[in-house]
PDB file of C-alpha atoms in Angstrom:
ATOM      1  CA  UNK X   1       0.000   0.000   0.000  1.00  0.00           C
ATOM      2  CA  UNK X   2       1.051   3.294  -0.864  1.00  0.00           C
ATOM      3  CA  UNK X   3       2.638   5.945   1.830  1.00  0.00           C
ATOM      4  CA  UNK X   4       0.093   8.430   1.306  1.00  0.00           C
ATOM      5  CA  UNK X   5      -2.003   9.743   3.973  1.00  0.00           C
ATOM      6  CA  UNK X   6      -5.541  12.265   3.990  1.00  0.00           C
ATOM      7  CA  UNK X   7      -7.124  13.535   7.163  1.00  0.00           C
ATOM      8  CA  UNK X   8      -9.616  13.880   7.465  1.00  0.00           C
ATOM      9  CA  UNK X   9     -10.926  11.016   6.094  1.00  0.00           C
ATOM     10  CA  UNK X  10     -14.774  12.115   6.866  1.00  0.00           C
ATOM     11  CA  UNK X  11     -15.998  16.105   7.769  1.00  0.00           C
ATOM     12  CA  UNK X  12     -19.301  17.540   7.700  1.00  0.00           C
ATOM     13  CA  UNK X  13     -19.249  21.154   8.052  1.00  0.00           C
ATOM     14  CA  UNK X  14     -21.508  24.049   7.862  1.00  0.00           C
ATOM     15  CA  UNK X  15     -21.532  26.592   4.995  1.00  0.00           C
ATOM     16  CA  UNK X  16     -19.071  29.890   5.295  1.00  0.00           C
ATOM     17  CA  UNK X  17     -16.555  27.914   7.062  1.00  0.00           C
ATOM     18  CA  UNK X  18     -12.936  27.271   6.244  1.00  0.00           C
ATOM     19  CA  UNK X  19     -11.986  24.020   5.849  1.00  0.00           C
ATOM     20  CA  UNK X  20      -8.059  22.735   5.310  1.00  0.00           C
ATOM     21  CA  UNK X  21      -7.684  19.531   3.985  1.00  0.00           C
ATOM     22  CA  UNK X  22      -4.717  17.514   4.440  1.00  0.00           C
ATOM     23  CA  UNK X  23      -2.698  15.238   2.464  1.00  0.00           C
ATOM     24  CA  UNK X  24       1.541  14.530   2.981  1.00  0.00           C
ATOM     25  CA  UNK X  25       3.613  11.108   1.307  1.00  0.00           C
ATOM     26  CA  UNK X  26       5.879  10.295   2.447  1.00  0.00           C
ATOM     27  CA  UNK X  27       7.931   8.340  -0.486  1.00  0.00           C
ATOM     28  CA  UNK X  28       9.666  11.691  -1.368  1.00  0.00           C
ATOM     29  CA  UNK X  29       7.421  12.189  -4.805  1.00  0.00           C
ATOM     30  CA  UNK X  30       7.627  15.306  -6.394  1.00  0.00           C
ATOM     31  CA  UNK X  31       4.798  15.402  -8.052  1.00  0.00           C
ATOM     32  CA  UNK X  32       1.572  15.817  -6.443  1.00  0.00           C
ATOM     33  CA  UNK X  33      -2.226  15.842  -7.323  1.00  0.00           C
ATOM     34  CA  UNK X  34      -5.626  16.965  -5.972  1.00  0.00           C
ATOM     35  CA  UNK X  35      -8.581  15.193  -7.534  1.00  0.00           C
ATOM     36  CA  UNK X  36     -12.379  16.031  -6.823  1.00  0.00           C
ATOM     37  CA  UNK X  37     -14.699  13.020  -7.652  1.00  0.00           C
ATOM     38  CA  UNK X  38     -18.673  12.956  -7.235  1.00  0.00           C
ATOM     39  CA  UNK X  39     -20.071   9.562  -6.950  1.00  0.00           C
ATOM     40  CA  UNK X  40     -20.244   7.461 -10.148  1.00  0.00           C
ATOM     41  CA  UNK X  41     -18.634  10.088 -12.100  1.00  0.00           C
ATOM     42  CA  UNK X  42     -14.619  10.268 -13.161  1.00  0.00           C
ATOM     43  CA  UNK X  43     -12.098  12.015 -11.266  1.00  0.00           C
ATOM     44  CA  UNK X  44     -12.013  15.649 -12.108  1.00  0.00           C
ATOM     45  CA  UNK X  45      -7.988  17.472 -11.973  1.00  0.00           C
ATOM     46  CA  UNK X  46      -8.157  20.702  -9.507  1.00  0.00           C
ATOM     47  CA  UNK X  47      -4.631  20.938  -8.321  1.00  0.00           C
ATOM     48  CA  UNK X  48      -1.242  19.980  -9.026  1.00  0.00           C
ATOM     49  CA  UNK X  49       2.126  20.658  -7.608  1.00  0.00           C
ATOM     50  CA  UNK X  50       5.763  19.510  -9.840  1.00  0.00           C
ATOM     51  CA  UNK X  51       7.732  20.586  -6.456  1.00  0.00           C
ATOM     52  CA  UNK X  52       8.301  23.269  -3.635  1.00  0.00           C
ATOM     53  CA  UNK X  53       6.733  26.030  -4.193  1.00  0.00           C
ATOM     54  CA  UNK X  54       5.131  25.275  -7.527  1.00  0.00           C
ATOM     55  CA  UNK X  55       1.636  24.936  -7.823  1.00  0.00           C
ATOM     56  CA  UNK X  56      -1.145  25.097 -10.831  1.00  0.00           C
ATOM     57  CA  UNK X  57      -4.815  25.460 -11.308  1.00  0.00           C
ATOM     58  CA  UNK X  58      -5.988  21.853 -13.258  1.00  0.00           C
ATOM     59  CA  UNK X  59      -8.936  21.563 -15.488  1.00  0.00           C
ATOM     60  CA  UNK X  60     -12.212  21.865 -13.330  1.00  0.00           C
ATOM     61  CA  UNK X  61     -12.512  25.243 -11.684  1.00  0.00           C
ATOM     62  CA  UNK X  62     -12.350  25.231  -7.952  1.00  0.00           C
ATOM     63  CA  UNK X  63     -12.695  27.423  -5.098  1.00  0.00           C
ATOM     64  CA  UNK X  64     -10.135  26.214  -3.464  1.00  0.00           C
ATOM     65  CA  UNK X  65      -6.610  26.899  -3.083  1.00  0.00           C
ATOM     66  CA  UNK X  66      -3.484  24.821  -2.184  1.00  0.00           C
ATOM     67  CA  UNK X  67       0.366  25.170  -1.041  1.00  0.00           C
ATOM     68  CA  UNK X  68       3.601  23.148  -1.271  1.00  0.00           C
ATOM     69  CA  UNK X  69       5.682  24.630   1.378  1.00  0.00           C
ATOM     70  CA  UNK X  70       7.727  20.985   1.729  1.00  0.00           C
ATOM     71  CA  UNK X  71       7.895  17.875  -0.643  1.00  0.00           C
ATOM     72  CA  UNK X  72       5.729  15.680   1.711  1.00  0.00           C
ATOM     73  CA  UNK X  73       2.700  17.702   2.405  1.00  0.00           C
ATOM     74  CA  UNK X  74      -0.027  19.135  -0.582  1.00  0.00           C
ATOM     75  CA  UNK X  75      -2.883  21.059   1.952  1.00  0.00           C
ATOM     76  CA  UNK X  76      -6.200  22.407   0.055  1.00  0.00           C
ATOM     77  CA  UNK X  77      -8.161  25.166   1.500  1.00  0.00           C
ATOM     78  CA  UNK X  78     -11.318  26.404   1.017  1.00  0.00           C
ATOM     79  CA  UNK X  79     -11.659  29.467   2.381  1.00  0.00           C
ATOM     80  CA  UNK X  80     -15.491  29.882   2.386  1.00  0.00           C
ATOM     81  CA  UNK X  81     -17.281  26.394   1.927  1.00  0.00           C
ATOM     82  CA  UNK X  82     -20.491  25.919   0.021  1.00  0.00           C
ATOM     83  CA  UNK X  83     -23.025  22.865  -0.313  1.00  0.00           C
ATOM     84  CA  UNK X  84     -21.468  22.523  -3.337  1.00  0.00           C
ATOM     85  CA  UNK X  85     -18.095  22.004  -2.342  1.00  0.00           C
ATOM     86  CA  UNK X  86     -19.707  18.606  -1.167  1.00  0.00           C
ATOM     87  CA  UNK X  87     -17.937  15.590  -2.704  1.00  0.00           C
ATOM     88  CA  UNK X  88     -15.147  13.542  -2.754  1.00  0.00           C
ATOM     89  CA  UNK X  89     -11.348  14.821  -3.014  1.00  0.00           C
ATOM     90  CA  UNK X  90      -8.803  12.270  -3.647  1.00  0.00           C
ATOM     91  CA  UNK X  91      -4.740  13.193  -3.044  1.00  0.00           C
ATOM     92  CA  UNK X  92      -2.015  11.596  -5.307  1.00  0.00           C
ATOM     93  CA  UNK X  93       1.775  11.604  -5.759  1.00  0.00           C
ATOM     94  CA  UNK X  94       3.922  10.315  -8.626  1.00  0.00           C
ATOM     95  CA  UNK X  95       7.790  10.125  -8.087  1.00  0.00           C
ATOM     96  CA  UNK X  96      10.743  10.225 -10.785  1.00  0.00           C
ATOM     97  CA  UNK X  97      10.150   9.515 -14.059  1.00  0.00           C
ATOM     98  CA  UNK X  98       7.764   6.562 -13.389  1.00  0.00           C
ATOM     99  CA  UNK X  99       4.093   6.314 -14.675  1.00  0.00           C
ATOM    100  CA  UNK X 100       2.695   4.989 -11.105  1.00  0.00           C
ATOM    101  CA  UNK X 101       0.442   7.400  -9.468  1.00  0.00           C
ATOM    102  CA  UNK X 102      -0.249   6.648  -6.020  1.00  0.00           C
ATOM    103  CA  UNK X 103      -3.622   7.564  -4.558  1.00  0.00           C
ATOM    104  CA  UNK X 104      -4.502   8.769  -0.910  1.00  0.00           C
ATOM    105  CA  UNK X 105      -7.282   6.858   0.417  1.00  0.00           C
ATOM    106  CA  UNK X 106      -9.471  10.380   0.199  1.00  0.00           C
ATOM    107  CA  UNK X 107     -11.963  12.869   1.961  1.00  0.00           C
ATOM    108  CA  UNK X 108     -15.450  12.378   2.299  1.00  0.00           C
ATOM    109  CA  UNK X 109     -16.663  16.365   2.313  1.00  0.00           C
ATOM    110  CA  UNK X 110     -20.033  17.077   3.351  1.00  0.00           C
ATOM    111  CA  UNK X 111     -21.182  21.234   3.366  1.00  0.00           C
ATOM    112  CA  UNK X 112     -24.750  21.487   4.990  1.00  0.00           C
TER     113      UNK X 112
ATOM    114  CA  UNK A   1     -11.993  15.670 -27.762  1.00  0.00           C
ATOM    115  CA  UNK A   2     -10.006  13.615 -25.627  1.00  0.00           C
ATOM    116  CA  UNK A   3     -12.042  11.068 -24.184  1.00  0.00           C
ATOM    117  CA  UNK A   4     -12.440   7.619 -22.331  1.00  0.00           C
ATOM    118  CA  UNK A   5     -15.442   6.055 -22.635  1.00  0.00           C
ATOM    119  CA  UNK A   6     -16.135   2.448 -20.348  1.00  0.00           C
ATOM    120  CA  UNK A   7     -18.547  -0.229 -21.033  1.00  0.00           C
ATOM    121  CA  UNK A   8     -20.465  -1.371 -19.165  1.00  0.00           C
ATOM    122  CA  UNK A   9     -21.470   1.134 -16.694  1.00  0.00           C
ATOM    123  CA  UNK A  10     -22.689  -1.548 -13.942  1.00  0.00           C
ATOM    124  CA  UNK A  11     -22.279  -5.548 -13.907  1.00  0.00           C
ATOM    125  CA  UNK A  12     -23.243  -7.891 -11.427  1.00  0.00           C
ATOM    126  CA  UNK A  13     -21.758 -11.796 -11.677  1.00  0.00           C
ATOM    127  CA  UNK A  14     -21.642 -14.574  -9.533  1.00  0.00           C
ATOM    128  CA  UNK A  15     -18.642 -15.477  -7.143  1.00  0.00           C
ATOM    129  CA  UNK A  16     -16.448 -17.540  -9.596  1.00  0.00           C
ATOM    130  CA  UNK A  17     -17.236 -16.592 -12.682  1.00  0.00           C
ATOM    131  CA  UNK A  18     -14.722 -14.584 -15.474  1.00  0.00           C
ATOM    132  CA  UNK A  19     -15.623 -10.845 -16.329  1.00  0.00           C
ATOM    133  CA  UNK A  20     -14.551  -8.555 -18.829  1.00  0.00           C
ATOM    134  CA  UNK A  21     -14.315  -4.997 -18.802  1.00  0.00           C
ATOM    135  CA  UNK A  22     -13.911  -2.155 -21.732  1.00  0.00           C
ATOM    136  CA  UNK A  23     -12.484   0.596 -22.267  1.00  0.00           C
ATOM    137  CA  UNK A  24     -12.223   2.788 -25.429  1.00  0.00           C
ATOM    138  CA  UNK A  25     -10.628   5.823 -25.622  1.00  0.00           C
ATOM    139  CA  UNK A  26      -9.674   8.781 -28.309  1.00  0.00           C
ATOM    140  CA  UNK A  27      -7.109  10.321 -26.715  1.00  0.00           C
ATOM    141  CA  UNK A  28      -4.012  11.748 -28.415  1.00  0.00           C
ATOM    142  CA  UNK A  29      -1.380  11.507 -28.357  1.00  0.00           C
ATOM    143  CA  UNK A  30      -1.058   8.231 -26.484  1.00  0.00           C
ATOM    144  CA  UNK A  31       1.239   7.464 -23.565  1.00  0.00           C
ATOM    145  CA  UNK A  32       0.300   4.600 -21.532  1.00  0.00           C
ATOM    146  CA  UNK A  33      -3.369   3.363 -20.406  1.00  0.00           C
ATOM    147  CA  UNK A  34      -3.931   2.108 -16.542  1.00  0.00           C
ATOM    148  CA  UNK A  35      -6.883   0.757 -15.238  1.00  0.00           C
ATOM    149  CA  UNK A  36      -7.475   1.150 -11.082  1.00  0.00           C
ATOM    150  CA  UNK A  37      -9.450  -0.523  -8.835  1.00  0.00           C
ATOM    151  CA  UNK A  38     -11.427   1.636  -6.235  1.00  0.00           C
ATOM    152  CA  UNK A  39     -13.088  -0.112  -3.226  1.00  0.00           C
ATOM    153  CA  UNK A  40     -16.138   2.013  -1.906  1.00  0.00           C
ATOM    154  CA  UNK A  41     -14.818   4.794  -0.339  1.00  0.00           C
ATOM    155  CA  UNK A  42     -11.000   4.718  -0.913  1.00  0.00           C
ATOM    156  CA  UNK A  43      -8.740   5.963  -3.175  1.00  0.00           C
ATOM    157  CA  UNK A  44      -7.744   3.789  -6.562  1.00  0.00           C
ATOM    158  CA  UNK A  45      -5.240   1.360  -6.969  1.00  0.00           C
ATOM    159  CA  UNK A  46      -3.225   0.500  -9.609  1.00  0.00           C
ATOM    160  CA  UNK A  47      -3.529  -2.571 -11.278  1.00  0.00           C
ATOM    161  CA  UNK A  48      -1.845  -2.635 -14.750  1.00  0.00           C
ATOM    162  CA  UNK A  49       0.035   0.219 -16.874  1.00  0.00           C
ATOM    163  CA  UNK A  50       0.522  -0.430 -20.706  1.00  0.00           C
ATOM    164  CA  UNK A  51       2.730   1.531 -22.484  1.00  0.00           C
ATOM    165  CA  UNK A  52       2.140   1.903 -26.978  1.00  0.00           C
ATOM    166  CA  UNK A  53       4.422  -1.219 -27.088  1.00  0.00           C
ATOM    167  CA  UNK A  54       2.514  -3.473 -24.978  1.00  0.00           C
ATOM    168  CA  UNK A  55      -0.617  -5.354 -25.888  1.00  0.00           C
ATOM    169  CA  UNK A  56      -1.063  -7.366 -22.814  1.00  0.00           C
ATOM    170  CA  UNK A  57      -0.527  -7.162 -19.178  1.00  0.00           C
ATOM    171  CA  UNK A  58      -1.448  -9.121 -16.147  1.00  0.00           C
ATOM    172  CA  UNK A  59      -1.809  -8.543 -12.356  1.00  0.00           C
ATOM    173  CA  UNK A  60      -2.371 -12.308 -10.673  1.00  0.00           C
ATOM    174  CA  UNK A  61      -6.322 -12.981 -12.067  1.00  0.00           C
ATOM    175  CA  UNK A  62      -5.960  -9.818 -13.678  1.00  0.00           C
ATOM    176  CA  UNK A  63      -4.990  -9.414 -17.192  1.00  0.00           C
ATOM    177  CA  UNK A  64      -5.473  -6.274 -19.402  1.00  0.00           C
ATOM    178  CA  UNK A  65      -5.068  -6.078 -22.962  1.00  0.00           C
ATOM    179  CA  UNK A  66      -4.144  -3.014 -25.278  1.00  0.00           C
ATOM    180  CA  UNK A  67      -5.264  -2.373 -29.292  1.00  0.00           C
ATOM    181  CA  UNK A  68      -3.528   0.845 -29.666  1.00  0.00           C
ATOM    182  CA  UNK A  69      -4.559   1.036 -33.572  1.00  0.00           C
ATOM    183  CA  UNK A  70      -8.331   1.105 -32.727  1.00  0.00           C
ATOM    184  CA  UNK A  71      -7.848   2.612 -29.178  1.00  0.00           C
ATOM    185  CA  UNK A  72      -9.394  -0.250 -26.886  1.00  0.00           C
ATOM    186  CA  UNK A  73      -8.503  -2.305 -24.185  1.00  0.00           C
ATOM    187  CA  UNK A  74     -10.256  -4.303 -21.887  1.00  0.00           C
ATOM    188  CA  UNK A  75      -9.537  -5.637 -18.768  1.00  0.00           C
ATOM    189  CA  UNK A  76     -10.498  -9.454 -17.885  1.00  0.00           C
ATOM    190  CA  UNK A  77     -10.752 -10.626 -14.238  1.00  0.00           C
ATOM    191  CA  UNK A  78     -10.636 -14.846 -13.552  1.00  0.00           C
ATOM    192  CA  UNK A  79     -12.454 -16.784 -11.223  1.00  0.00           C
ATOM    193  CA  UNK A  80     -14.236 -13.858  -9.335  1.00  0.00           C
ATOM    194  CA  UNK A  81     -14.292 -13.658  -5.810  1.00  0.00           C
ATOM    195  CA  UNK A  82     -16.325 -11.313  -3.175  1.00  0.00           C
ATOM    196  CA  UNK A  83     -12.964  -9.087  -2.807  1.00  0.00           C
ATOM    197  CA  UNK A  84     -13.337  -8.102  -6.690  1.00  0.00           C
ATOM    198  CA  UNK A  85     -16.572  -6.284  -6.197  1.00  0.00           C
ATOM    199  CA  UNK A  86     -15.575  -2.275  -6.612  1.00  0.00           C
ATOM    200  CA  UNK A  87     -15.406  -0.010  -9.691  1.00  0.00           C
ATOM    201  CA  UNK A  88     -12.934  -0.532 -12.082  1.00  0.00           C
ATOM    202  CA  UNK A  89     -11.350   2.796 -13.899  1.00  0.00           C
ATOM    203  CA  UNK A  90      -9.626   3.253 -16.814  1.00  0.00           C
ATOM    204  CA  UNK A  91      -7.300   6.131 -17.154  1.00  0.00           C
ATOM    205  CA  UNK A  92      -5.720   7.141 -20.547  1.00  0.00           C
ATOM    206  CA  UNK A  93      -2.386   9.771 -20.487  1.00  0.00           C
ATOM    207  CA  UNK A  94      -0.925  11.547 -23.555  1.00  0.00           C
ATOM    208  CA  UNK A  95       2.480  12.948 -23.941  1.00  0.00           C
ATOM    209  CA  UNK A  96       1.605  15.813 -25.441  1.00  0.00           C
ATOM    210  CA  UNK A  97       2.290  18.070 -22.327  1.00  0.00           C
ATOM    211  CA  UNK A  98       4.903  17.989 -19.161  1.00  0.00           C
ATOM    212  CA  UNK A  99       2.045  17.314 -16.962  1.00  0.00           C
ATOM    213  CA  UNK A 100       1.617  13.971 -18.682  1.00  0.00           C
ATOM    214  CA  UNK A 101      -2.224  14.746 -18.431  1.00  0.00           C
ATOM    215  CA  UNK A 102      -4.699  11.639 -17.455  1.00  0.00           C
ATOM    216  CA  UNK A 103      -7.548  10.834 -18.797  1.00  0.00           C
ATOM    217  CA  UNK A 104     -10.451   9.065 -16.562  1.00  0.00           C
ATOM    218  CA  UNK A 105     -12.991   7.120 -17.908  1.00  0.00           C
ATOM    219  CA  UNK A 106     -16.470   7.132 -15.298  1.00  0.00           C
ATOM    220  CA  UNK A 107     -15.648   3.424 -14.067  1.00  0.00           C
ATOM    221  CA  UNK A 108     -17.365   0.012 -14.192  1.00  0.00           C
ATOM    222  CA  UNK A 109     -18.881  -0.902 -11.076  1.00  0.00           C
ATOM    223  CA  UNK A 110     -18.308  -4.641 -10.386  1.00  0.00           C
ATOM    224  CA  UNK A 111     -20.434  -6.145  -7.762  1.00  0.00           C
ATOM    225  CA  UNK A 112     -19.726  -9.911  -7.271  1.00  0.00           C
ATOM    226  CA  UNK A 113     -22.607 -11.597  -5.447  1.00  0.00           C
ATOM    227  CA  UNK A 114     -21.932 -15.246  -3.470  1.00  0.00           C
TER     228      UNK A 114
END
């Protein structure tokens, strides 16, 4: 199993609050993903880091913002959450030159 | 359009029995396909990557196959068991950026019943 971690795994939260969500590897990838995925549909790209201090926007438009102050951890903010914020966001890290992407087991968001 | 389409969307067989799952895809430029298993709740796991050279692949009773020329692959999973029942997602990556961008298809959900 992969050494890639989210917390928290489940949060239900009311609207207007600021959530963080965490996610840190710890196989020394510098690559590093942040996937939002509604049930039954595919994973959709929001984030993605190539190292320290380099971050992008990925193809679905979120609210949400991240940082890559070290190599291990990739947090995602949202700064103001909304009902429809609610789904599930999925954390992954590839390493090297190699194809494997490694998947975080994910967080269950609910916004009420 | 670069797109990964799977087939079918749902499929329900007995403990024991073989499956087969597809995948079609039109992206381009082609890198490698990978298809992940995701248990209910969790994150996906790899279970094959097949690079343009590679036609067939296999993972224990898993064993994907790869028709680069009409863009297809399937993946075929032996003697079922209960463990087996999650969705099963295809994910296509071209080369035509840095990012190496993937592709997901929606997933087949596999429910094996006893």
């Amino acid at each position: 199993e992969a050494d890639i971690y989210q917390t928290p795994r489940y949060l239900v939260i009311g609207t207007g609050k600021k959530i963080t969500l965490e996610c840190s590897q710890t196989m020394g990838h510098d690559k590093m993903y942040w996937y939002q995925q509604d049930p039954g549909m595919e994973l959709h790209l929001i984030h993605y880091s190539y190292g320290v201090n380099s971050t992008e926007k990925g193809d679905l438009s979120s609210e949400s913002t991240v940082s890559r102050i070290r190599t291990e951890h990739f947090p995602l903010t949202l700064e103001s959450a909304r009902p429809s914020h609610t789904s599930q966001y999925l954390c992954a890290s590839t390493g090297g030159q190699g194809y494997e992407q490694y998947f975080g087991p994910g967080t269950r968001l609910t916004v009420t | 359009k670069n797109q990964v389409e799977q087939s079918p969307q749902s499929l329900i067989i007995l403990e024991g029995k073989n499956c087969t799952l597809q995948c079609n895809y039109t992206v381009s430029p082609f890198s490698n396909l990978r298809w992940y298993k995701q248990d209910t709740g969790r994150g996906p796991v790899s279970l094959t990557i097949m690079t343009f050279s590679e036609n067939t692949k296999s993972n224990g009773r898993y064993t994907a196959t790869l028709d680069a020329d009409t863009k297809q692959s399937s993946l075929h999973i032996t003697a079922s068991q209960l463990s087996d029942s999650a969705s099963y997602i295809c994910v296509v990556s071209d080369r035509g950026s840095t990012l190496g961008r993937l592709y997901f298809g929606r997933g087949t959900q596999l429910t094996v019943w006893p």
